[in-house]
PDB file of C-alpha atoms in Angstrom:
ATOM      1  CA  MET A 395     -38.374  35.104 -18.124  1.00 53.00           C
ATOM      2  CA  SER A 396     -37.148  36.257 -21.520  1.00 57.00           C
ATOM      3  CA  LEU A 397     -34.673  34.371 -23.699  1.00 49.00           C
ATOM      4  CA  THR A 398     -31.867  36.829 -22.934  1.00 53.00           C
ATOM      5  CA  GLN A 399     -32.366  36.376 -19.209  1.00 54.00           C
ATOM      6  CA  LEU A 400     -32.535  32.599 -19.631  1.00 46.00           C
ATOM      7  CA  PHE A 401     -29.246  32.292 -21.518  1.00 46.00           C
ATOM      8  CA  SER A 402     -27.469  34.829 -19.288  1.00 50.00           C
ATOM      9  CA  TYR A 403     -28.377  32.912 -16.128  1.00 46.00           C
ATOM     10  CA  LYS A 404     -25.400  31.585 -14.182  1.00 48.00           C
ATOM     11  CA  PRO A 405     -25.776  28.965 -11.456  1.00 48.00           C
ATOM     12  CA  LEU A 406     -24.694  29.825  -7.955  1.00 45.00           C
ATOM     13  CA  ASN A 407     -21.200  28.712  -6.994  1.00 47.00           C
ATOM     14  CA  PHE A 408     -21.508  26.873  -3.707  1.00 43.00           C
ATOM     15  CA  LYS A 409     -18.057  26.349  -2.247  1.00 46.00           C
ATOM     16  CA  PHE A 410     -19.188  23.608   0.100  1.00 45.00           C
ATOM     17  CA  TRP A 411     -19.964  21.409  -2.905  1.00 45.00           C
ATOM     18  CA  ARG A 412     -16.286  21.188  -3.763  1.00 50.00           C
ATOM     19  CA  MET A 413     -14.529  18.320  -2.038  1.00 49.00           C
ATOM     20  CA  PRO A 414     -10.756  18.540  -1.746  1.00 51.00           C
ATOM     21  CA  PHE A 415      -8.634  15.484  -2.540  1.00 50.00           C
ATOM     22  CA  LEU A 416     -10.665  12.313  -3.166  1.00 48.00           C
ATOM     23  CA  LYS A 417     -14.226  11.320  -2.445  1.00 53.00           C
ATOM     24  CA  GLY A 418     -14.570   9.341   0.718  1.00 51.00           C
ATOM     25  CA  GLY A 419     -14.253  11.723   3.621  1.00 57.00           C
ATOM     26  CA  ARG A 420     -12.013  14.421   4.947  1.00 65.00           C
ATOM     27  CA  ALA A 421      -8.527  14.309   3.375  1.00 68.00           C
ATOM     28  CA  ALA A 422      -9.104  10.806   2.013  1.00 75.00           C
ATOM     29  CA  VAL A 423      -5.808  10.919   0.119  1.00 78.00           C
ATOM     30  CA  THR A 424      -4.006  10.375   3.432  1.00 79.00           C
ATOM     31  CA  ARG A 425      -5.543   6.900   3.616  1.00 77.00           C
ATOM     32  CA  THR A 426      -4.401   5.665   0.222  1.00 84.00           C
ATOM     33  CA  LYS A 427      -1.735   2.966   0.152  1.00 82.00           C
ATOM     34  CA  LYS A 428       0.683   5.004  -1.940  1.00 84.00           C
ATOM     35  CA  TYR A 429       0.507   7.905   0.492  1.00 86.00           C
ATOM     36  CA  LEU A 430       0.930   5.644   3.528  1.00 86.00           C
ATOM     37  CA  GLU A 431       3.968   3.906   2.055  1.00 81.00           C
ATOM     38  CA  ALA A 432       5.622   7.279   1.372  1.00 83.00           C
ATOM     39  CA  GLY A 433       6.197   7.941   5.088  1.00 82.00           C
ATOM     40  CA  ARG A 434       9.852   8.610   5.940  1.00 83.00           C
ATOM     41  CA  ILE A 435       9.828   7.949   9.692  1.00 85.00           C
ATOM     42  CA  LEU A 436      10.953   4.470  10.728  1.00 86.00           C
ATOM     43  CA  LEU A 437      11.125   4.516  14.509  1.00 90.00           C
ATOM     44  CA  ASN A 438      13.812   2.822  16.548  1.00 88.00           C
ATOM     45  CA  ASP A 439      13.084  -0.527  18.136  1.00 87.00           C
ATOM     46  CA  GLY A 440      13.152   1.060  21.589  1.00 91.00           C
ATOM     47  CA  VAL A 441      10.071   3.208  20.916  1.00 93.00           C
ATOM     48  CA  LYS A 442       6.955   1.620  22.399  1.00 94.00           C
ATOM     49  CA  ILE A 443       4.262   4.301  22.855  1.00 95.00           C
ATOM     50  CA  ILE A 444       3.767   7.804  21.427  1.00 96.00           C
ATOM     51  CA  VAL A 445       1.226  10.132  23.057  1.00 96.00           C
ATOM     52  CA  ILE A 446       0.231  13.333  21.210  1.00 96.00           C
ATOM     53  CA  ASN A 447      -1.547  16.067  23.173  1.00 96.00           C
ATOM     54  CA  HIS A 448      -3.029  18.893  21.115  1.00 96.00           C
ATOM     55  CA  VAL A 449      -5.612  21.665  21.318  1.00 94.00           C
ATOM     56  CA  PRO A 450      -7.747  21.587  18.135  1.00 93.00           C
ATOM     57  CA  GLY A 451      -8.459  24.984  16.631  1.00 91.00           C
ATOM     58  CA  ALA A 452      -5.986  26.903  18.795  1.00 94.00           C
ATOM     59  CA  GLU A 453      -3.186  28.887  17.196  1.00 94.00           C
ATOM     60  CA  ILE A 454      -0.646  27.421  19.585  1.00 95.00           C
ATOM     61  CA  SER A 455      -1.501  23.928  18.317  1.00 95.00           C
ATOM     62  CA  HIS A 456      -1.835  24.625  14.584  1.00 95.00           C
ATOM     63  CA  GLY A 457       1.402  22.822  13.656  1.00 95.00           C
ATOM     64  CA  CYS A 458       0.554  19.842  15.847  1.00 95.00           C
ATOM     65  CA  ASP A 459      -2.917  19.604  14.289  1.00 94.00           C
ATOM     66  CA  GLU A 460      -1.391  19.602  10.810  1.00 94.00           C
ATOM     67  CA  PHE A 461       1.093  16.925  11.889  1.00 94.00           C
ATOM     68  CA  ILE A 462      -1.759  14.686  13.050  1.00 93.00           C
ATOM     69  CA  LYS A 463      -3.665  15.282   9.822  1.00 91.00           C
ATOM     70  CA  TRP A 464      -0.852  14.636   7.333  1.00 91.00           C
ATOM     71  CA  HIS A 465       1.882  12.614   9.046  1.00 92.00           C
ATOM     72  CA  LEU A 466       0.149  10.488  11.656  1.00 93.00           C
ATOM     73  CA  PRO A 467      -1.390   7.934   9.206  1.00 91.00           C
ATOM     74  CA  PRO A 468       1.967   7.170   7.463  1.00 91.00           C
ATOM     75  CA  LEU A 469       3.706   7.069  10.851  1.00 92.00           C
ATOM     76  CA  GLN A 470       1.304   4.424  12.136  1.00 91.00           C
ATOM     77  CA  PHE A 471       1.441   2.498   8.847  1.00 88.00           C
ATOM     78  CA  ARG A 472       5.242   2.319   8.767  1.00 87.00           C
ATOM     79  CA  ASN A 473       5.446   1.417  12.476  1.00 90.00           C
ATOM     80  CA  PRO A 474       2.615  -1.029  13.216  1.00 89.00           C
ATOM     81  CA  ASN A 475       4.234  -2.258  16.454  1.00 90.00           C
ATOM     82  CA  VAL A 476       4.198   1.213  18.058  1.00 93.00           C
ATOM     83  CA  GLN A 477       1.077   2.341  19.916  1.00 95.00           C
ATOM     84  CA  ILE A 478       0.118   5.930  19.022  1.00 95.00           C
ATOM     85  CA  ILE A 479      -2.488   7.789  21.105  1.00 95.00           C
ATOM     86  CA  THR A 480      -3.898  11.304  20.628  1.00 95.00           C
ATOM     87  CA  PHE A 481      -5.533  13.409  23.353  1.00 95.00           C
ATOM     88  CA  LYS A 482      -7.608  16.546  22.771  1.00 94.00           C
ATOM     89  CA  ASN A 483      -7.821  19.501  25.155  1.00 93.00           C
ATOM     90  CA  MET A 484      -6.110  17.634  27.978  1.00 92.00           C
ATOM     91  CA  CYS A 485      -3.331  20.212  28.389  1.00 91.00           C
ATOM     92  CA  PRO A 486      -3.123  23.920  27.524  1.00 93.00           C
ATOM     93  CA  THR A 487      -0.017  23.417  25.362  1.00 94.00           C
ATOM     94  CA  PRO A 488       0.594  20.779  22.672  1.00 96.00           C
ATOM     95  CA  PHE A 489       3.407  18.276  23.105  1.00 96.00           C
ATOM     96  CA  ILE A 490       4.446  14.757  22.121  1.00 96.00           C
ATOM     97  CA  LYS A 491       5.517  12.282  24.788  1.00 96.00           C
ATOM     98  CA  ILE A 492       7.504   9.190  23.806  1.00 95.00           C
ATOM     99  CA  TYR A 493       7.753   6.140  26.048  1.00 96.00           C
ATOM    100  CA  LEU A 494      10.893   4.067  25.485  1.00 94.00           C
ATOM    101  CA  GLU A 495      12.248   0.838  26.859  1.00 90.00           C
ATOM    102  CA  LYS A 496      13.481   0.591  30.460  1.00 86.00           C
ATOM    103  CA  ASN A 497      10.875   3.150  31.610  1.00 89.00           C
ATOM    104  CA  GLU A 498      12.529   6.041  29.779  1.00 93.00           C
ATOM    105  CA  GLU A 499      10.522   9.019  28.521  1.00 94.00           C
ATOM    106  CA  GLN A 500      11.097  11.919  26.145  1.00 94.00           C
ATOM    107  CA  VAL A 501       8.969  15.013  25.599  1.00 95.00           C
ATOM    108  CA  VAL A 502       8.842  17.126  22.413  1.00 95.00           C
ATOM    109  CA  ASN A 503       7.392  20.625  22.718  1.00 95.00           C
ATOM    110  CA  CYS A 504       5.042  21.470  19.807  1.00 95.00           C
ATOM    111  CA  ALA A 505       3.850  24.935  20.849  1.00 95.00           C
ATOM    112  CA  PHE A 506       3.873  27.409  17.937  1.00 95.00           C
ATOM    113  CA  ARG A 507       5.961  25.018  15.845  1.00 95.00           C
ATOM    114  CA  LYS A 508       5.372  24.249  12.202  1.00 94.00           C
ATOM    115  CA  ASN A 509       4.275  20.896  10.918  1.00 93.00           C
ATOM    116  CA  SER A 510       7.556  20.318   9.071  1.00 92.00           C
ATOM    117  CA  ASP A 511       9.630  21.265  12.139  1.00 95.00           C
ATOM    118  CA  ILE A 512       7.899  18.656  14.283  1.00 95.00           C
ATOM    119  CA  TYR A 513       8.293  16.060  11.545  1.00 93.00           C
ATOM    120  CA  ASP A 514      12.024  16.702  11.078  1.00 92.00           C
ATOM    121  CA  HIS A 515      12.567  16.742  14.840  1.00 93.00           C
ATOM    122  CA  LEU A 516      11.034  13.284  15.215  1.00 93.00           C
ATOM    123  CA  ILE A 517      13.170  11.948  12.368  1.00 90.00           C
ATOM    124  CA  THR A 518      16.400  13.126  14.007  1.00 91.00           C
ATOM    125  CA  LEU A 519      15.274  12.090  17.494  1.00 91.00           C
ATOM    126  CA  LEU A 520      13.637   8.707  16.929  1.00 89.00           C
ATOM    127  CA  GLY A 521      14.272   7.734  13.308  1.00 86.00           C
ATOM    128  CA  LYS A 522      16.502   4.914  12.175  1.00 81.00           C
ATOM    129  CA  THR A 523      19.656   5.439  10.157  1.00 66.00           C
ATOM    130  CA  ALA A 524      19.776   5.102   6.364  1.00 57.00           C
ATOM    131  CA  SER A 525      21.614   1.770   6.534  1.00 54.00           C
ATOM    132  CA  SER A 526      19.018   0.245   8.834  1.00 58.00           C
ATOM    133  CA  GLU A 527      16.214   1.521   6.589  1.00 55.00           C
ATOM    134  CA  SER A 528      17.783  -0.059   3.491  1.00 59.00           C
ATOM    135  CA  SER A 529      18.322  -3.344   5.308  1.00 60.00           C
ATOM    136  CA  LEU A 530      14.707  -3.280   6.466  1.00 56.00           C
ATOM    137  CA  VAL A 531      13.473  -2.737   2.908  1.00 60.00           C
ATOM    138  CA  ASN A 532      15.624  -5.628   1.672  1.00 61.00           C
ATOM    139  CA  ASP A 533      14.299  -7.890   4.407  1.00 62.00           C
ATOM    140  CA  LEU A 534      10.718  -7.001   3.504  1.00 59.00           C
ATOM    141  CA  THR A 535      11.296  -7.863  -0.158  1.00 59.00           C
ATOM    142  CA  THR A 536      13.062 -11.156   0.557  1.00 61.00           C
ATOM    143  CA  LYS A 537      10.681 -12.254   3.312  1.00 66.00           C
ATOM    144  CA  ASN A 538       7.558 -11.381   1.375  1.00 71.00           C
ATOM    145  CA  PRO A 539       5.577 -14.647   1.118  1.00 74.00           C
ATOM    146  CA  SER A 540       4.173 -13.655  -2.283  1.00 77.00           C
ATOM    147  CA  SER A 541       7.622 -13.411  -3.921  1.00 80.00           C
ATOM    148  CA  PHE A 542       8.868 -16.345  -6.004  1.00 82.00           C
ATOM    149  CA  GLY A 543      11.836 -16.734  -8.323  1.00 82.00           C
ATOM    150  CA  THR A 544      15.556 -17.402  -8.438  1.00 82.00           C
ATOM    151  CA  GLU A 545      16.310 -14.359  -6.256  1.00 79.00           C
ATOM    152  CA  PHE A 546      14.056 -15.521  -3.420  1.00 80.00           C
ATOM    153  CA  PRO A 547      14.126 -18.545  -1.091  1.00 79.00           C
ATOM    154  CA  ARG A 548      11.301 -20.235  -3.030  1.00 81.00           C
ATOM    155  CA  GLN A 549      11.509 -20.525  -6.768  1.00 83.00           C
ATOM    156  CA  CYS A 550       7.976 -21.745  -7.503  1.00 85.00           C
ATOM    157  CA  ILE A 551       4.618 -21.677  -5.757  1.00 83.00           C
ATOM    158  CA  CYS A 552       4.442 -25.475  -6.017  1.00 84.00           C
ATOM    159  CA  GLU A 553       6.908 -25.648  -3.107  1.00 83.00           C
ATOM    160  CA  LEU A 554       4.184 -24.493  -0.730  1.00 83.00           C
ATOM    161  CA  TYR A 555       2.147 -27.097   1.088  1.00 83.00           C
ATOM    162  CA  GLY A 556      -1.291 -27.545  -0.436  1.00 82.00           C
ATOM    163  CA  GLN A 557      -0.435 -26.154  -3.878  1.00 83.00           C
ATOM    164  CA  MET A 558      -0.628 -28.166  -7.076  1.00 80.00           C
ATOM    165  CA  PRO A 559       2.776 -29.527  -8.115  1.00 78.00           C
ATOM    166  CA  CYS A 560       4.371 -28.574 -11.400  1.00 80.00           C
ATOM    167  CA  SER A 561       3.602 -30.851 -14.346  1.00 72.00           C
ATOM    168  CA  SER A 562       7.316 -30.925 -15.208  1.00 70.00           C
ATOM    169  CA  ASN A 563       7.986 -32.877 -12.005  1.00 72.00           C
ATOM    170  CA  ILE A 564       5.094 -35.341 -11.997  1.00 73.00           C
ATOM    171  CA  GLY A 565       4.437 -35.740 -15.712  1.00 68.00           C
ATOM    172  CA  LYS A 566       1.060 -36.077 -17.349  1.00 66.00           C
ATOM    173  CA  PRO A 567      -1.885 -37.222 -15.234  1.00 66.00           C
ATOM    174  CA  LYS A 568      -2.727 -40.918 -15.544  1.00 69.00           C
ATOM    175  CA  LEU A 569      -6.259 -41.746 -16.608  1.00 68.00           C
ATOM    176  CA  TRP A 570      -8.409 -44.365 -14.990  1.00 67.00           C
ATOM    177  CA  PRO A 571      -8.244 -47.814 -16.559  1.00 67.00           C
ATOM    178  CA  LYS A 572     -10.529 -48.386 -19.532  1.00 68.00           C
ATOM    179  CA  LEU A 573     -11.211 -44.669 -19.758  1.00 66.00           C
ATOM    180  CA  GLU A 574      -8.408 -43.695 -22.120  1.00 62.00           C
ATOM    181  CA  TYR A 575      -9.222 -41.241 -24.841  1.00 64.00           C
ATOM    182  CA  THR A 576     -10.213 -42.991 -28.089  1.00 66.00           C
ATOM    183  CA  LEU A 577      -9.929 -40.723 -31.090  1.00 64.00           C
ATOM    184  CA  PRO A 578     -11.645 -41.624 -34.387  1.00 68.00           C
ATOM    185  CA  PRO A 579      -9.392 -42.640 -37.297  1.00 68.00           C
ATOM    186  CA  VAL A 580      -8.276 -39.812 -39.509  1.00 65.00           C
ATOM    187  CA  ASP A 581      -8.937 -40.040 -43.251  1.00 68.00           C
ATOM    188  CA  THR A 582      -5.709 -39.126 -45.019  1.00 67.00           C
ATOM    189  CA  GLU A 583      -6.825 -39.769 -48.611  1.00 71.00           C
ATOM    190  CA  TRP A 584      -7.822 -36.156 -49.179  1.00 65.00           C
ATOM    191  CA  PHE A 585      -4.400 -35.019 -48.010  1.00 61.00           C
ATOM    192  CA  LYS A 586      -2.637 -37.384 -50.425  1.00 67.00           C
ATOM    193  CA  ASN A 587      -4.757 -36.161 -53.328  1.00 67.00           C
ATOM    194  CA  ALA A 588      -4.096 -32.554 -52.419  1.00 63.00           C
ATOM    195  CA  THR A 589      -0.338 -33.055 -52.365  1.00 64.00           C
ATOM    196  CA  ASP A 590      -0.146 -35.374 -55.400  1.00 64.00           C
ATOM    197  CA  THR A 591       1.093 -33.360 -58.387  1.00 64.00           C
ATOM    198  CA  SER A 592       0.109 -36.024 -60.908  1.00 64.00           C
ATOM    199  CA  VAL A 593      -3.579 -35.449 -60.261  1.00 55.00           C
ATOM    200  CA  THR A 594      -4.925 -32.579 -62.346  1.00 55.00           C
ATOM    201  CA  ASN A 595      -8.218 -30.814 -62.053  1.00 53.00           C
ATOM    202  CA  ASP A 596      -9.934 -31.102 -65.446  1.00 53.00           C
ATOM    203  CA  GLY A 597     -12.964 -29.157 -64.279  1.00 47.00           C
TER     204      GLY A 597
END
């Protein structure tokens, strides 16, 4: 191989080497904490079980597949008390079935619907109101056990059982008898000579 051929060589561009999103699997960004906390669906208290039936790879179920890929992880994260189940190839058409309290059921048709349409439909059908969402966020901040300060029920971590108390309340620790610190005497003659103006340095 000549020098011109060597420097003009270009490596092959393999597309399967490129990983979308983050390293760590397929669409790993959907499992990051920031992405999970960004979910907008807070389900009503009456929702108990959500069953999603879809047909992977079929055109009729493309929107439902995208909903499972992008919106199912935040939905489960924001609603940990709701059981969410997915079934593949159980029915010829995709749909979402919601089981409510008092043996009530609701069915959402997902055939040939876009991902965003299904998401907005669930928000209007099962989502909480804005006032309830704000109250829930306030309750989470006030009831967070790791929050301390004047704006929270506990001002200091020393109020918890098993934690070390604040030194401002108990004072300095008492030493054992006959084990007090004994410091050597400090020679202050050099300090007096240094501050005495009458002493002059003849050297």
